[in-house]
mmCIF file of N, CA and C in Angstrom:
data_model
loop_
_atom_site.group_PDB
_atom_site.id
_atom_site.type_symbol
_atom_site.label_atom_id
_atom_site.label_comp_id
_atom_site.label_asym_id
_atom_site.label_seq_id
_atom_site.Cartn_x
_atom_site.Cartn_y
_atom_site.Cartn_z
ATOM 1 N N MET A 16 0.850 -1.174 -0.021
ATOM 2 C CA MET A 16 -0.072 -0.001 0.001
ATOM 3 C C MET A 16 0.893 1.172 -0.010
ATOM 4 N N LEU A 17 1.903 1.235 0.816
ATOM 5 C CA LEU A 17 2.781 2.421 0.832
ATOM 6 C C LEU A 17 3.530 2.694 -0.499
ATOM 7 N N ASN A 18 3.956 1.517 -1.157
ATOM 8 C CA ASN A 18 4.577 1.734 -2.436
ATOM 9 C C ASN A 18 3.622 2.288 -3.424
ATOM 10 N N LYS A 19 2.365 1.836 -3.447
ATOM 11 C CA LYS A 19 1.336 2.373 -4.354
ATOM 12 C C LYS A 19 1.083 3.898 -4.104
ATOM 13 N N PHE A 20 1.027 4.234 -2.795
ATOM 14 C CA PHE A 20 0.831 5.644 -2.380
ATOM 15 C C PHE A 20 1.990 6.479 -2.878
ATOM 16 N N TRP A 21 3.236 5.992 -2.702
ATOM 17 C CA TRP A 21 4.375 6.720 -3.173
ATOM 18 C C TRP A 21 4.349 6.972 -4.711
ATOM 19 N N PHE A 22 3.923 5.934 -5.390
ATOM 20 C CA PHE A 22 3.885 5.976 -6.890
ATOM 21 C C PHE A 22 2.828 6.991 -7.268
ATOM 22 N N ALA A 23 1.695 6.989 -6.580
ATOM 23 C CA ALA A 23 0.550 7.891 -6.911
ATOM 24 C C ALA A 23 0.928 9.310 -6.613
ATOM 25 N N ILE A 24 1.752 9.552 -5.619
ATOM 26 C CA ILE A 24 2.250 10.913 -5.379
ATOM 27 C C ILE A 24 3.072 11.406 -6.549
ATOM 28 N N GLY A 25 3.981 10.549 -7.021
ATOM 29 C CA GLY A 25 4.799 10.871 -8.176
ATOM 30 C C GLY A 25 3.993 11.161 -9.409
ATOM 31 N N GLN A 26 2.910 10.364 -9.613
ATOM 32 C CA GLN A 26 2.016 10.544 -10.735
ATOM 33 C C GLN A 26 1.289 11.964 -10.570
ATOM 34 N N GLY A 27 0.850 12.247 -9.383
ATOM 35 C CA GLY A 27 0.211 13.505 -9.160
ATOM 36 C C GLY A 27 1.157 14.739 -9.351
ATOM 37 N N LEU A 28 2.356 14.514 -9.008
ATOM 38 C CA LEU A 28 3.349 15.607 -9.182
ATOM 39 C C LEU A 28 3.576 15.826 -10.702
ATOM 40 N N ASP A 29 3.769 14.770 -11.386
ATOM 41 C CA ASP A 29 4.019 14.797 -12.882
ATOM 42 C C ASP A 29 2.834 15.427 -13.562
ATOM 43 N N ALA A 30 1.605 15.175 -13.087
ATOM 44 C CA ALA A 30 0.450 15.704 -13.783
ATOM 45 C C ALA A 30 -0.036 17.051 -13.248
ATOM 46 N N HIS A 31 0.829 17.590 -12.373
ATOM 47 C CA HIS A 31 0.539 18.915 -11.770
ATOM 48 C C HIS A 31 -0.759 18.871 -10.955
ATOM 49 N N GLU A 32 -1.053 17.699 -10.385
ATOM 50 C CA GLU A 32 -2.282 17.575 -9.565
ATOM 51 C C GLU A 32 -1.956 17.650 -7.991
ATOM 52 N N ILE A 33 -0.656 17.677 -7.774
ATOM 53 C CA ILE A 33 -0.137 17.888 -6.410
ATOM 54 C C ILE A 33 0.915 18.948 -6.490
ATOM 55 N N ARG A 34 0.842 20.009 -5.657
ATOM 56 C CA ARG A 34 1.835 21.011 -5.611
ATOM 57 C C ARG A 34 3.146 20.409 -5.125
ATOM 58 N N ASP A 35 4.304 20.905 -5.654
ATOM 59 C CA ASP A 35 5.614 20.330 -5.393
ATOM 60 C C ASP A 35 5.950 20.313 -3.927
ATOM 61 N N ASP A 36 5.604 21.303 -3.128
ATOM 62 C CA ASP A 36 5.972 21.275 -1.685
ATOM 63 C C ASP A 36 5.096 20.318 -0.979
ATOM 64 N N VAL A 37 3.954 20.102 -1.408
ATOM 65 C CA VAL A 37 2.977 19.086 -0.849
ATOM 66 C C VAL A 37 3.496 17.667 -1.118
ATOM 67 N N GLY A 38 3.954 17.478 -2.339
ATOM 68 C CA GLY A 38 4.574 16.210 -2.704
ATOM 69 C C GLY A 38 5.712 15.823 -1.756
ATOM 70 N N VAL A 39 6.624 16.802 -1.497
ATOM 71 C CA VAL A 39 7.696 16.519 -0.580
ATOM 72 C C VAL A 39 7.205 16.169 0.837
ATOM 73 N N ASP A 40 6.192 16.872 1.276
ATOM 74 C CA ASP A 40 5.630 16.631 2.628
ATOM 75 C C ASP A 40 5.012 15.244 2.618
ATOM 76 N N LEU A 41 4.191 14.920 1.690
ATOM 77 C CA LEU A 41 3.559 13.534 1.656
ATOM 78 C C LEU A 41 4.604 12.428 1.520
ATOM 79 N N ARG A 42 5.597 12.677 0.792
ATOM 80 C CA ARG A 42 6.645 11.677 0.707
ATOM 81 C C ARG A 42 7.452 11.502 2.034
ATOM 82 N N ASN A 43 7.669 12.600 2.711
ATOM 83 C CA ASN A 43 8.304 12.548 4.029
ATOM 84 C C ASN A 43 7.461 11.722 4.982
ATOM 85 N N LEU A 44 6.169 11.933 4.986
ATOM 86 C CA LEU A 44 5.318 11.182 5.879
ATOM 87 C C LEU A 44 5.211 9.706 5.457
ATOM 88 N N THR A 45 5.263 9.457 4.185
ATOM 89 C CA THR A 45 5.191 8.097 3.666
ATOM 90 C C THR A 45 6.499 7.352 4.037
ATOM 91 N N ARG A 46 7.605 8.075 3.894
ATOM 92 C CA ARG A 46 8.915 7.513 4.272
ATOM 93 C C ARG A 46 8.943 7.071 5.734
ATOM 94 N N ARG A 47 8.430 7.948 6.606
ATOM 95 C CA ARG A 47 8.358 7.580 8.059
ATOM 96 C C ARG A 47 7.473 6.360 8.227
ATOM 97 N N ALA A 48 6.343 6.318 7.549
ATOM 98 C CA ALA A 48 5.463 5.125 7.684
ATOM 99 C C ALA A 48 6.163 3.857 7.250
ATOM 100 N N TYR A 49 6.857 3.997 6.093
ATOM 101 C CA TYR A 49 7.556 2.809 5.551
ATOM 102 C C TYR A 49 8.684 2.387 6.544
ATOM 103 N N GLN A 50 9.394 3.268 7.184
ATOM 104 C CA GLN A 50 10.453 2.926 8.122
ATOM 105 C C GLN A 50 9.832 2.184 9.284
ATOM 106 N N ASP A 51 8.627 2.553 9.653
ATOM 107 C CA ASP A 51 7.962 1.907 10.808
ATOM 108 C C ASP A 51 7.261 0.604 10.362
ATOM 109 N N SER A 52 7.116 0.351 9.100
ATOM 110 C CA SER A 52 6.216 -0.764 8.676
ATOM 111 C C SER A 52 6.906 -2.109 9.011
ATOM 112 N N GLY A 53 8.126 -2.259 9.402
ATOM 113 C CA GLY A 53 8.762 -3.370 9.791
ATOM 114 C C GLY A 53 8.390 -3.820 11.203
ATOM 115 N N SER A 54 7.875 -2.885 11.980
ATOM 116 C CA SER A 54 7.502 -3.195 13.306
ATOM 117 C C SER A 54 6.161 -3.859 13.272
ATOM 118 N N ASP A 55 5.838 -4.630 14.262
ATOM 119 C CA ASP A 55 4.546 -5.316 14.397
ATOM 120 C C ASP A 55 3.527 -4.449 15.108
ATOM 121 N N ASP A 56 3.751 -3.188 15.312
ATOM 122 C CA ASP A 56 2.910 -2.337 16.059
ATOM 123 C C ASP A 56 1.772 -1.793 15.134
ATOM 124 N N LEU A 57 0.678 -2.396 15.200
ATOM 125 C CA LEU A 57 -0.465 -1.994 14.328
ATOM 126 C C LEU A 57 -0.903 -0.554 14.653
ATOM 127 N N ARG A 58 -0.737 -0.195 15.886
ATOM 128 C CA ARG A 58 -1.159 1.200 16.305
ATOM 129 C C ARG A 58 -0.329 2.251 15.522
ATOM 130 N N ARG A 59 1.000 2.018 15.380
ATOM 131 C CA ARG A 59 1.858 2.873 14.651
ATOM 132 C C ARG A 59 1.360 3.010 13.188
ATOM 133 N N LEU A 60 1.044 1.854 12.590
ATOM 134 C CA LEU A 60 0.565 1.949 11.148
ATOM 135 C C LEU A 60 -0.752 2.732 11.094
ATOM 136 N N ARG A 61 -1.636 2.445 12.034
ATOM 137 C CA ARG A 61 -2.904 3.222 11.997
ATOM 138 C C ARG A 61 -2.601 4.699 12.137
ATOM 139 N N ARG A 62 -1.776 5.141 13.058
ATOM 140 C CA ARG A 62 -1.411 6.497 13.239
ATOM 141 C C ARG A 62 -0.806 7.125 11.925
ATOM 142 N N HIS A 63 0.042 6.425 11.264
ATOM 143 C CA HIS A 63 0.599 6.889 9.983
ATOM 144 C C HIS A 63 -0.512 7.045 8.937
ATOM 145 N N VAL A 64 -1.382 6.063 8.798
ATOM 146 C CA VAL A 64 -2.375 6.163 7.862
ATOM 147 C C VAL A 64 -3.362 7.276 8.153
ATOM 148 N N THR A 65 -3.698 7.424 9.429
ATOM 149 C CA THR A 65 -4.591 8.533 9.827
ATOM 150 C C THR A 65 -3.878 9.902 9.553
ATOM 151 N N ASP A 66 -2.581 9.996 9.832
ATOM 152 C CA ASP A 66 -1.913 11.279 9.526
ATOM 153 C C ASP A 66 -1.887 11.531 8.046
ATOM 154 N N LEU A 67 -1.648 10.555 7.166
ATOM 155 C CA LEU A 67 -1.636 10.673 5.738
ATOM 156 C C LEU A 67 -3.005 11.144 5.282
ATOM 157 N N ARG A 68 -4.099 10.453 5.794
ATOM 158 C CA ARG A 68 -5.379 10.851 5.312
ATOM 159 C C ARG A 68 -5.742 12.362 5.718
ATOM 160 N N GLY A 69 -5.371 12.670 6.864
ATOM 161 C CA GLY A 69 -5.609 13.984 7.353
ATOM 162 C C GLY A 69 -4.798 15.069 6.520
ATOM 163 N N LYS A 70 -3.555 14.712 6.153
ATOM 164 C CA LYS A 70 -2.730 15.636 5.324
ATOM 165 C C LYS A 70 -3.341 15.810 3.911
ATOM 166 N N VAL A 71 -3.867 14.641 3.330
ATOM 167 C CA VAL A 71 -4.473 14.723 2.005
ATOM 168 C C VAL A 71 -5.715 15.572 2.060
ATOM 169 N N GLU A 72 -6.532 15.429 3.036
ATOM 170 C CA GLU A 72 -7.829 16.192 3.170
ATOM 171 C C GLU A 72 -7.456 17.686 3.340
ATOM 172 N N THR A 73 -6.593 17.965 4.214
ATOM 173 C CA THR A 73 -6.189 19.341 4.405
ATOM 174 C C THR A 73 -5.642 20.032 3.177
ATOM 175 N N ARG A 74 -4.803 19.279 2.445
ATOM 176 C CA ARG A 74 -4.212 19.849 1.248
ATOM 177 C C ARG A 74 -5.231 19.922 0.148
ATOM 178 N N LYS A 75 -6.208 19.073 0.070
ATOM 179 C CA LYS A 75 -7.248 19.143 -0.896
ATOM 180 C C LYS A 75 -8.082 20.444 -0.577
ATOM 181 N N ARG A 76 -8.448 20.676 0.620
ATOM 182 C CA ARG A 76 -9.196 21.858 1.023
ATOM 183 C C ARG A 76 -8.441 23.189 0.658
ATOM 184 N N GLU A 77 -7.186 23.051 0.708
ATOM 185 C CA GLU A 77 -6.324 24.256 0.394
ATOM 186 C C GLU A 77 -6.067 24.407 -1.139
ATOM 187 N N GLY A 78 -6.533 23.379 -1.837
ATOM 188 C CA GLY A 78 -6.327 23.495 -3.329
ATOM 189 C C GLY A 78 -4.966 23.034 -3.773
ATOM 190 N N ALA A 79 -4.177 22.456 -2.852
ATOM 191 C CA ALA A 79 -2.853 21.980 -3.194
ATOM 192 C C ALA A 79 -2.819 20.543 -3.854
ATOM 193 N N ILE A 80 -3.962 19.807 -3.709
ATOM 194 C CA ILE A 80 -4.170 18.514 -4.319
ATOM 195 C C ILE A 80 -5.508 18.617 -4.992
ATOM 196 N N THR A 81 -5.577 18.204 -6.243
ATOM 197 C CA THR A 81 -6.861 18.159 -6.881
ATOM 198 C C THR A 81 -7.853 17.105 -6.240
ATOM 199 N N PRO A 82 -9.112 17.382 -6.340
ATOM 200 C CA PRO A 82 -10.021 16.397 -5.757
ATOM 201 C C PRO A 82 -9.841 14.996 -6.289
ATOM 202 N N HIS A 83 -9.642 14.881 -7.562
ATOM 203 C CA HIS A 83 -9.453 13.560 -8.204
ATOM 204 C C HIS A 83 -8.207 12.817 -7.597
ATOM 205 N N ARG A 84 -7.089 13.515 -7.487
ATOM 206 C CA ARG A 84 -5.863 12.952 -6.980
ATOM 207 C C ARG A 84 -6.074 12.598 -5.459
ATOM 208 N N ALA A 85 -6.764 13.481 -4.763
ATOM 209 C CA ALA A 85 -6.988 13.207 -3.294
ATOM 210 C C ALA A 85 -7.850 11.965 -3.164
ATOM 211 N N ALA A 86 -8.829 11.775 -4.055
ATOM 212 C CA ALA A 86 -9.673 10.613 -4.035
ATOM 213 C C ALA A 86 -8.866 9.356 -4.222
ATOM 214 N N GLU A 87 -7.916 9.407 -5.200
ATOM 215 C CA GLU A 87 -7.098 8.216 -5.457
ATOM 216 C C GLU A 87 -6.162 7.906 -4.292
ATOM 217 N N LEU A 88 -5.590 8.948 -3.733
ATOM 218 C CA LEU A 88 -4.750 8.735 -2.567
ATOM 219 C C LEU A 88 -5.509 8.100 -1.405
ATOM 220 N N ASN A 89 -6.712 8.638 -1.191
ATOM 221 C CA ASN A 89 -7.550 8.052 -0.070
ATOM 222 C C ASN A 89 -7.985 6.575 -0.356
ATOM 223 N N LEU A 90 -8.232 6.263 -1.666
ATOM 224 C CA LEU A 90 -8.538 4.978 -2.026
ATOM 225 C C LEU A 90 -7.380 4.014 -1.697
ATOM 226 N N ILE A 91 -6.197 4.433 -2.083
ATOM 227 C CA ILE A 91 -4.951 3.649 -1.765
ATOM 228 C C ILE A 91 -4.857 3.449 -0.242
ATOM 229 N N LEU A 92 -5.008 4.520 0.549
ATOM 230 C CA LEU A 92 -4.870 4.376 1.989
ATOM 231 C C LEU A 92 -5.953 3.468 2.572
ATOM 232 N N GLY A 93 -7.143 3.439 1.941
ATOM 233 C CA GLY A 93 -8.198 2.520 2.345
ATOM 234 C C GLY A 93 -7.729 1.026 2.205
ATOM 235 N N GLN A 94 -6.861 0.788 1.339
ATOM 236 C CA GLN A 94 -6.378 -0.600 1.082
ATOM 237 C C GLN A 94 -5.506 -1.112 2.300
ATOM 238 N N ALA A 95 -5.191 -0.229 3.233
ATOM 239 C CA ALA A 95 -4.484 -0.670 4.428
ATOM 240 C C ALA A 95 -5.393 -1.500 5.334
ATOM 241 N N GLY A 96 -6.657 -1.420 5.062
ATOM 242 C CA GLY A 96 -7.635 -2.209 5.899
ATOM 243 C C GLY A 96 -7.721 -1.721 7.330
ATOM 244 N N ILE A 97 -7.417 -0.499 7.599
ATOM 245 C CA ILE A 97 -7.423 0.053 8.964
ATOM 246 C C ILE A 97 -8.535 1.025 9.122
#
């Protein structure tokens, strides 16, 4: 799921559907989640997914992520099953 999310960020940046600074921010959060993904702590993963969802929604409201790209990112986050 995190790899798909990372790839979708790149696609959004390439298509100018995600502002550059927001792409950096999302990738930093994704990198932290990926680093923690080796742990068996489901609470940590839930927290990362919740943080990513919140960031996507905030940035969509600000107009820094298009609604279409935000929907795709949220769909991917939903695949975490959390």
